[in-house]
Coordinates of C-alpha atoms and ligand atoms in Angstrom, one line a residue:
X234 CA -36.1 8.7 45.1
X235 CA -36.7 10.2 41.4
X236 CA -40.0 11.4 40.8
X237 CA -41.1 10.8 37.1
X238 CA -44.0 12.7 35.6
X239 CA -45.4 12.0 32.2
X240 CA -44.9 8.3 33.1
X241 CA -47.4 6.7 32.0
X242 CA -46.6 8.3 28.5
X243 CA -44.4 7.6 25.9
X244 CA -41.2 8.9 26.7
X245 CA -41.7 8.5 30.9
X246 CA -42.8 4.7 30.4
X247 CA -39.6 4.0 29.3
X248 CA -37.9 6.5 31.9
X249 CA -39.7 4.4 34.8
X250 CA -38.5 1.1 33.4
X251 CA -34.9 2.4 32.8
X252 CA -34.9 3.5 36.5
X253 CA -36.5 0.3 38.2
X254 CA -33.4 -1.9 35.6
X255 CA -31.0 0.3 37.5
X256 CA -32.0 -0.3 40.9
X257 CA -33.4 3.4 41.4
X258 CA -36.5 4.3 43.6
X259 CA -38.9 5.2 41.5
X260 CA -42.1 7.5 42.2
X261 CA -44.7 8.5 39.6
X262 CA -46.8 11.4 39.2
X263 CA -50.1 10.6 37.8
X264 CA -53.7 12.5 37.7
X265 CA -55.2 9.2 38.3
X266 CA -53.2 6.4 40.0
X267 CA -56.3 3.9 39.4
X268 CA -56.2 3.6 36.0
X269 CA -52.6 4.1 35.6
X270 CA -50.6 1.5 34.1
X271 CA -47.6 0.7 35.6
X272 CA -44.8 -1.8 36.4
X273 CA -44.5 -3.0 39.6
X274 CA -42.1 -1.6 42.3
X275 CA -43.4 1.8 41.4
X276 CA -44.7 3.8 43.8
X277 CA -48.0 6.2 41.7
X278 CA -48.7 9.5 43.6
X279 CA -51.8 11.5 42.6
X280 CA -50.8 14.7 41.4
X281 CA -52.2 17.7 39.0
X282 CA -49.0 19.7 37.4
X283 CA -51.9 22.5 36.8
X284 CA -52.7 22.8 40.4
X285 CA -49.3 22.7 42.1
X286 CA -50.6 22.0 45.6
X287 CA -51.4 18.8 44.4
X288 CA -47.9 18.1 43.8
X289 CA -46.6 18.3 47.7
X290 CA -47.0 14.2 48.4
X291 CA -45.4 13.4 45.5
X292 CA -42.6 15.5 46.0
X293 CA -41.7 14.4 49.7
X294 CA -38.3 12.8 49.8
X295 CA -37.6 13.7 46.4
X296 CA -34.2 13.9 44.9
X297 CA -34.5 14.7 41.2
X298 CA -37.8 15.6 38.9
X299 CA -38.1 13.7 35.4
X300 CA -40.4 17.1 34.3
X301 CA -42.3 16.4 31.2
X302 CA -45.3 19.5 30.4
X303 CA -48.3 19.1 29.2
X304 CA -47.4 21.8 27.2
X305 CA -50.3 24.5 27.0
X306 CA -53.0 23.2 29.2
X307 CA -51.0 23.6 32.6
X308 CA -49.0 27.0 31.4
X309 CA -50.9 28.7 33.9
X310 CA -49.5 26.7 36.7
X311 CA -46.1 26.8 35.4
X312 CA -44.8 29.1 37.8
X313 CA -45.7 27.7 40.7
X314 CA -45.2 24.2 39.9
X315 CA -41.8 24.7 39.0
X316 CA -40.9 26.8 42.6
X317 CA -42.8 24.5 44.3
X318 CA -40.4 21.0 42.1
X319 CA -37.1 23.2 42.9
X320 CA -38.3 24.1 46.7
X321 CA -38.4 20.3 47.4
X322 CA -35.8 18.1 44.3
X323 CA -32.0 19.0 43.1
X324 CA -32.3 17.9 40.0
X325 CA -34.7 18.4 37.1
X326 CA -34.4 17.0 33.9
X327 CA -36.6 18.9 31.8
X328 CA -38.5 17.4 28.2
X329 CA -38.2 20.4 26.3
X330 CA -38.2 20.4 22.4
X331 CA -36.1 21.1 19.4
X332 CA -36.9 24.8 17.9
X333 CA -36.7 25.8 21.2
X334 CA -34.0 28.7 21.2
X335 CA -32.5 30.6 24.7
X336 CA -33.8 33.6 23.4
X337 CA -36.9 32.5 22.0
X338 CA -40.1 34.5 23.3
X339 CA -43.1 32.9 24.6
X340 CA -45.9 33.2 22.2
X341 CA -49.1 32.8 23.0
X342 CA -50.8 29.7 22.1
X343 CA -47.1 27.9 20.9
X344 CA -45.8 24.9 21.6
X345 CA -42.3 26.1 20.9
X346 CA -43.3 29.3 23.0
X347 CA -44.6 27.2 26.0
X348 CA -41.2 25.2 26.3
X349 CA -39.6 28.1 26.4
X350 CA -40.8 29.5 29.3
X351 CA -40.8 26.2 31.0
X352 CA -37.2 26.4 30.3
X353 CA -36.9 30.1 31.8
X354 CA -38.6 29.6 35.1
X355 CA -36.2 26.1 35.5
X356 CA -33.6 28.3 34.7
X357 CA -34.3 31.1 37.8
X358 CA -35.3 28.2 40.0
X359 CA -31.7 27.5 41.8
X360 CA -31.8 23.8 41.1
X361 CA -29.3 21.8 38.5
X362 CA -30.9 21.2 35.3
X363 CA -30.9 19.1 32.2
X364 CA -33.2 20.2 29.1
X365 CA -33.5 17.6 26.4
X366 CA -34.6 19.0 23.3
X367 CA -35.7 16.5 21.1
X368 CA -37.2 17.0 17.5
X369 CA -40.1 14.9 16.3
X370 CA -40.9 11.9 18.3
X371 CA -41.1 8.5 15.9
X372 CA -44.5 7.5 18.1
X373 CA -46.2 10.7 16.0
X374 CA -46.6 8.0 13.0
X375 CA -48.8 6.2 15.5
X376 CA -51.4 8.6 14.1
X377 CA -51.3 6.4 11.0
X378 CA -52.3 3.4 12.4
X379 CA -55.8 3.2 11.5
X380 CA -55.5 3.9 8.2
X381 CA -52.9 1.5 8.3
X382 CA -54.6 -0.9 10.0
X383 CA -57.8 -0.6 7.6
X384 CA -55.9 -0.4 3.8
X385 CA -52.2 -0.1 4.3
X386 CA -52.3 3.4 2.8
X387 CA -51.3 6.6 4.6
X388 CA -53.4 9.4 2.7
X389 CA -51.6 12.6 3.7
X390 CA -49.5 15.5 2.5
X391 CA -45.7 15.9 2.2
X392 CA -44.9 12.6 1.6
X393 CA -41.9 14.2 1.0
X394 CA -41.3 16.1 3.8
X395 CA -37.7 14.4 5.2
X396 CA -37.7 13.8 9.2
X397 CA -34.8 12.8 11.8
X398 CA -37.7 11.0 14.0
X399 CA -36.7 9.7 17.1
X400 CA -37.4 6.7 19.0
X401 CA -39.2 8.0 22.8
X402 CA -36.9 5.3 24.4
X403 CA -33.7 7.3 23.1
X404 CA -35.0 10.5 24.5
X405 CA -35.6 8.4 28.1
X406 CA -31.9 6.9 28.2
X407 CA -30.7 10.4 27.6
X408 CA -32.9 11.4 30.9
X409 CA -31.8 8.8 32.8
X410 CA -27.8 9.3 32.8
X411 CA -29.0 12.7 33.1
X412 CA -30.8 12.1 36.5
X413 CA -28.5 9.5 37.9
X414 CA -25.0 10.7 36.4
X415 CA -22.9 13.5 36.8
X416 CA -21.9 16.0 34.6
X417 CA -25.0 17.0 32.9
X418 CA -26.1 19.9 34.6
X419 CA -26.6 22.8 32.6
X420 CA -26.6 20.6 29.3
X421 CA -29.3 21.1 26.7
X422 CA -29.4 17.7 24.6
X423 CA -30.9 19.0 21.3
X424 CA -31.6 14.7 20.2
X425 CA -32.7 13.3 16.4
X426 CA -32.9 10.3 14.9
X427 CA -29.6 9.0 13.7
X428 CA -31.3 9.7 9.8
X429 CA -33.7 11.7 8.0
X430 CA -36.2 9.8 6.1
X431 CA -39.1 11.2 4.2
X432 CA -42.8 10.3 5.3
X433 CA -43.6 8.0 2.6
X434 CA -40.3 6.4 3.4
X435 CA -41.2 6.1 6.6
X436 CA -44.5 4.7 5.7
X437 CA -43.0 1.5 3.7
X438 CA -40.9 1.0 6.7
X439 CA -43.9 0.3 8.6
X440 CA -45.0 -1.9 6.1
X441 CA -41.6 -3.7 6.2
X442 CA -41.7 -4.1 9.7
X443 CA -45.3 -5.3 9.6
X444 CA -44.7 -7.8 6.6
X445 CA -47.5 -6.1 4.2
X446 CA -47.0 -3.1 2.1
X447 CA -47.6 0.2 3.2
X448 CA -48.6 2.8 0.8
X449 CA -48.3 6.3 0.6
X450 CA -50.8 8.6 -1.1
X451 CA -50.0 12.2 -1.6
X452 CA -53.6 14.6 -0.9
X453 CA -53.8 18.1 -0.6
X454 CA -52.3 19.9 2.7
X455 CA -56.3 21.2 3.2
X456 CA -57.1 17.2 3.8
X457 CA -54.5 17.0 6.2
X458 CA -55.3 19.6 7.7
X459 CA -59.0 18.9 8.1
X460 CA -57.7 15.8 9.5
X461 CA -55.7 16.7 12.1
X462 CA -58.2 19.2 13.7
X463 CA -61.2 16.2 13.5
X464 CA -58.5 14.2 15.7
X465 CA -58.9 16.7 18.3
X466 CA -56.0 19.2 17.3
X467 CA -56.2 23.0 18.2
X468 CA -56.5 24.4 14.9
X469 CA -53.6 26.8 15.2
X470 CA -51.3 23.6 16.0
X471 CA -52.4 21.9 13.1
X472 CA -51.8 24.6 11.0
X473 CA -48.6 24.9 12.5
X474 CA -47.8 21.1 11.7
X475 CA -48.9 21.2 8.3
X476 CA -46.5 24.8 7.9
X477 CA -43.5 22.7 9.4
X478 CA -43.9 19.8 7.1
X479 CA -44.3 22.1 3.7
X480 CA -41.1 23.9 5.1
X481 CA -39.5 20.1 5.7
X482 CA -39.6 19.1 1.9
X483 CA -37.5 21.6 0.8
X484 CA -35.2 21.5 3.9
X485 CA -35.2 18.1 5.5
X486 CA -34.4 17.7 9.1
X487 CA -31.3 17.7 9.5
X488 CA -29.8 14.6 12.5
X489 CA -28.1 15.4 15.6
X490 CA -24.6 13.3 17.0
X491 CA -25.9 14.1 20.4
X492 CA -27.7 10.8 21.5
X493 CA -24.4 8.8 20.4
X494 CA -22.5 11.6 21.9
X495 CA -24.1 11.1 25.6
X496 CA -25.1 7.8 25.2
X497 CA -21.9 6.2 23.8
X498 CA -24.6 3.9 21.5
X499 CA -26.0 4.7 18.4
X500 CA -29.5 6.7 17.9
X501 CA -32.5 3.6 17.0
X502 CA -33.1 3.9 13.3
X503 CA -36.7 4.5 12.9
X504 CA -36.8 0.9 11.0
X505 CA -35.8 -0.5 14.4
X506 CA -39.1 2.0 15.9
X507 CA -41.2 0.6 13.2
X508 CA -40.7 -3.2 14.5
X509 CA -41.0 -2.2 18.2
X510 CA -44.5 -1.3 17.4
X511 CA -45.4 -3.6 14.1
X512 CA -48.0 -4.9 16.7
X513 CA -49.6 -1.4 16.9
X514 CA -49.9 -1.2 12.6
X515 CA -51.2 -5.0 12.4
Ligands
NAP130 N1 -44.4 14.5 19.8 C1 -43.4 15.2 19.4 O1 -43.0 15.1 18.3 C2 -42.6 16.0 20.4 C3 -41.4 16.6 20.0 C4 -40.7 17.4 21.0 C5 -41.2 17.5 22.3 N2 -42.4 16.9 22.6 C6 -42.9 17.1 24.0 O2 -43.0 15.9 24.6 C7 -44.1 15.9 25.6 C8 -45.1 14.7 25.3 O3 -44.4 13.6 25.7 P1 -45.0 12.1 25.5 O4 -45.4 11.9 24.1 O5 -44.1 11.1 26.2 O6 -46.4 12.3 26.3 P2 -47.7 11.5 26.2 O7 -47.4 10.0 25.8 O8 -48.7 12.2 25.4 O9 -48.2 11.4 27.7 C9 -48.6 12.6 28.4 C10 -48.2 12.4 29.9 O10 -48.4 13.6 30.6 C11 -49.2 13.3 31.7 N3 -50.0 14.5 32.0 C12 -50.8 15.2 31.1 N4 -51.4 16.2 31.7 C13 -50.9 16.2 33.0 C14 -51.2 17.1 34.1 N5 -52.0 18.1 34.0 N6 -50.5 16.8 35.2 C15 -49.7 15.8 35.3 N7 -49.4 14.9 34.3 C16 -50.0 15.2 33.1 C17 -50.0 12.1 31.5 O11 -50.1 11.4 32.7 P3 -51.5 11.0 33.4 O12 -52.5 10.9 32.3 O13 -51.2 9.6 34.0 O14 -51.8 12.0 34.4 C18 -49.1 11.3 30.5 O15 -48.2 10.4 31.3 C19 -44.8 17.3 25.4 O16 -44.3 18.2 26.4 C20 -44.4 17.7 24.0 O17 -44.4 19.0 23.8 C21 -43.1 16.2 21.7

């Protein structure tokens, strides 16, 4: 039995429907088992991973942990909900993120910071462990999709920005052989894109992929910004987005082998992302 958390998300959607195609039991960890969307032969399990005495049913008869953080919000809870997953499973393979460094510190109110610790107490918590680090997730673009949608024109800065985006159903695949292979224990997977394309780039390969031209209109990083923090962003990670993506047009992101490397298949181009979810821009 593999217990997968963050499944009804991106990257543990496609985890749960790697695991069911391979014949694997499959439980998943959900705040609201009601509403949650999944396929069937999936057994959902209330559970809170910031109150870690919620986790205990879901965790019974547990073999390995598919650990994805809601990074922040449940730090508080981190310590105990990672004794409590390494009390009960062998395995955890852990979502971390690219940045993260063994060294890095935890800073407070970081994204980068918060994976870092997650990574630490997995570490000290005598069970085998996998961390993928992967960089930017493709699905972020998904935040143009209204805009798209409306005029087929992303207003934004650093449309020059270059990213190695990655496709959330590489990132599960790499999970899965982690949490039903050997060998991987005490890997860390940093995982990219197999390319770096800028944002407007990226934005006309929507429009490819959708059959209608999709134009990118460069605004000041202020508008961006402002944007970001009326979607419901914490202003300090918006700022910190915007910071990456100025750094990102002088420096691209550079791409990773290590998908291919572990998967034996090449890394989704994000053309290939874009016409998984045309239906999401239309
Ligand atoms: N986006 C990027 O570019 C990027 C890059 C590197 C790393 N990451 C990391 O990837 C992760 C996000 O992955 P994603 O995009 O697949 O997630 P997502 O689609 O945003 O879904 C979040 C999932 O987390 C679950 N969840 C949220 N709070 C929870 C809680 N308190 N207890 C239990 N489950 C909880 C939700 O489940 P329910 O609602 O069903 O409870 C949902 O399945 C984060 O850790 C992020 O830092 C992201």
């Amino acid at each position: 039995m593999i217990l997968v958390t963050g499944a009804t998300g991106n990257v543990g959607g496609h985890v749960v429907s790697q695991l069911l195609n391979r014949g694997v039991a499959v439980r998943a960890l959900t705040r609201d088992p009601a509403t949650a969307a999944l396929p069937d032969g999936v057994e959902a399990v209330r559970g809170d991973l910031a109150d870690p005495a919620s986790l205990d049913t879901a965790l019974d008869g547990v073999e390995a942990v598919f650990l994805l953080w809601p990074t922040l919000a449940a730090d508080h809870a981190a310590a105990a909900a990672v004794e409590r997953i390494a009390g009960r499973a062998r395995r955890v393979v852990y979502v971390s993120a690219r940045g993260v460094s063994d060294d890095l510190e935890r800073a407070p109110g970081s994204i980068l910071g918060s994976h870092a610790y997650l990574e630490r107490l997995i570490r000290g918590a005598g069970v085998e462990w996998t961390f993928l680090r992967p960089g930017g997730f493709a699905v972020n673009t998904l935040l143009w999709a209204p805009e798209i949608r409306a005029t087929g024109v992303v207003r934004r800065s650093h449309g020059a920005a270059g990213r190695a985006l990655i496709h959330e159903r590489d990132i599960a695949t790499v999970g899965v052989l982690a949490l039903t292979g050997d060998g991987h224990a005490g890997a860390v997977y940093e995982l990219t894109g197999p390319e770096t394309l800028t944002q407007a780039e990226q934005a006309a390969a929507i429009g490819e992929a959708i059959g209608r031209p999709v134009r990118w209109e460069e605004v000041p990083p202020e508008n961006t910004l402002r944007d970001l923090v009326a979607s419901g962003m914490p202003a300090a990670m918006a700022e910190g987005i915007v910071a990456a993506h100025d750094a990102m047009v002088t420096s691209p992101e550079t791409t990773t082998a290590t998908f291919e490397k572990v998967a034996g298949v090449p890394a989704t181009p994000f053309r290939q992302w874009a016409i998984d979810h045309a239906g999401d821009f239309r």
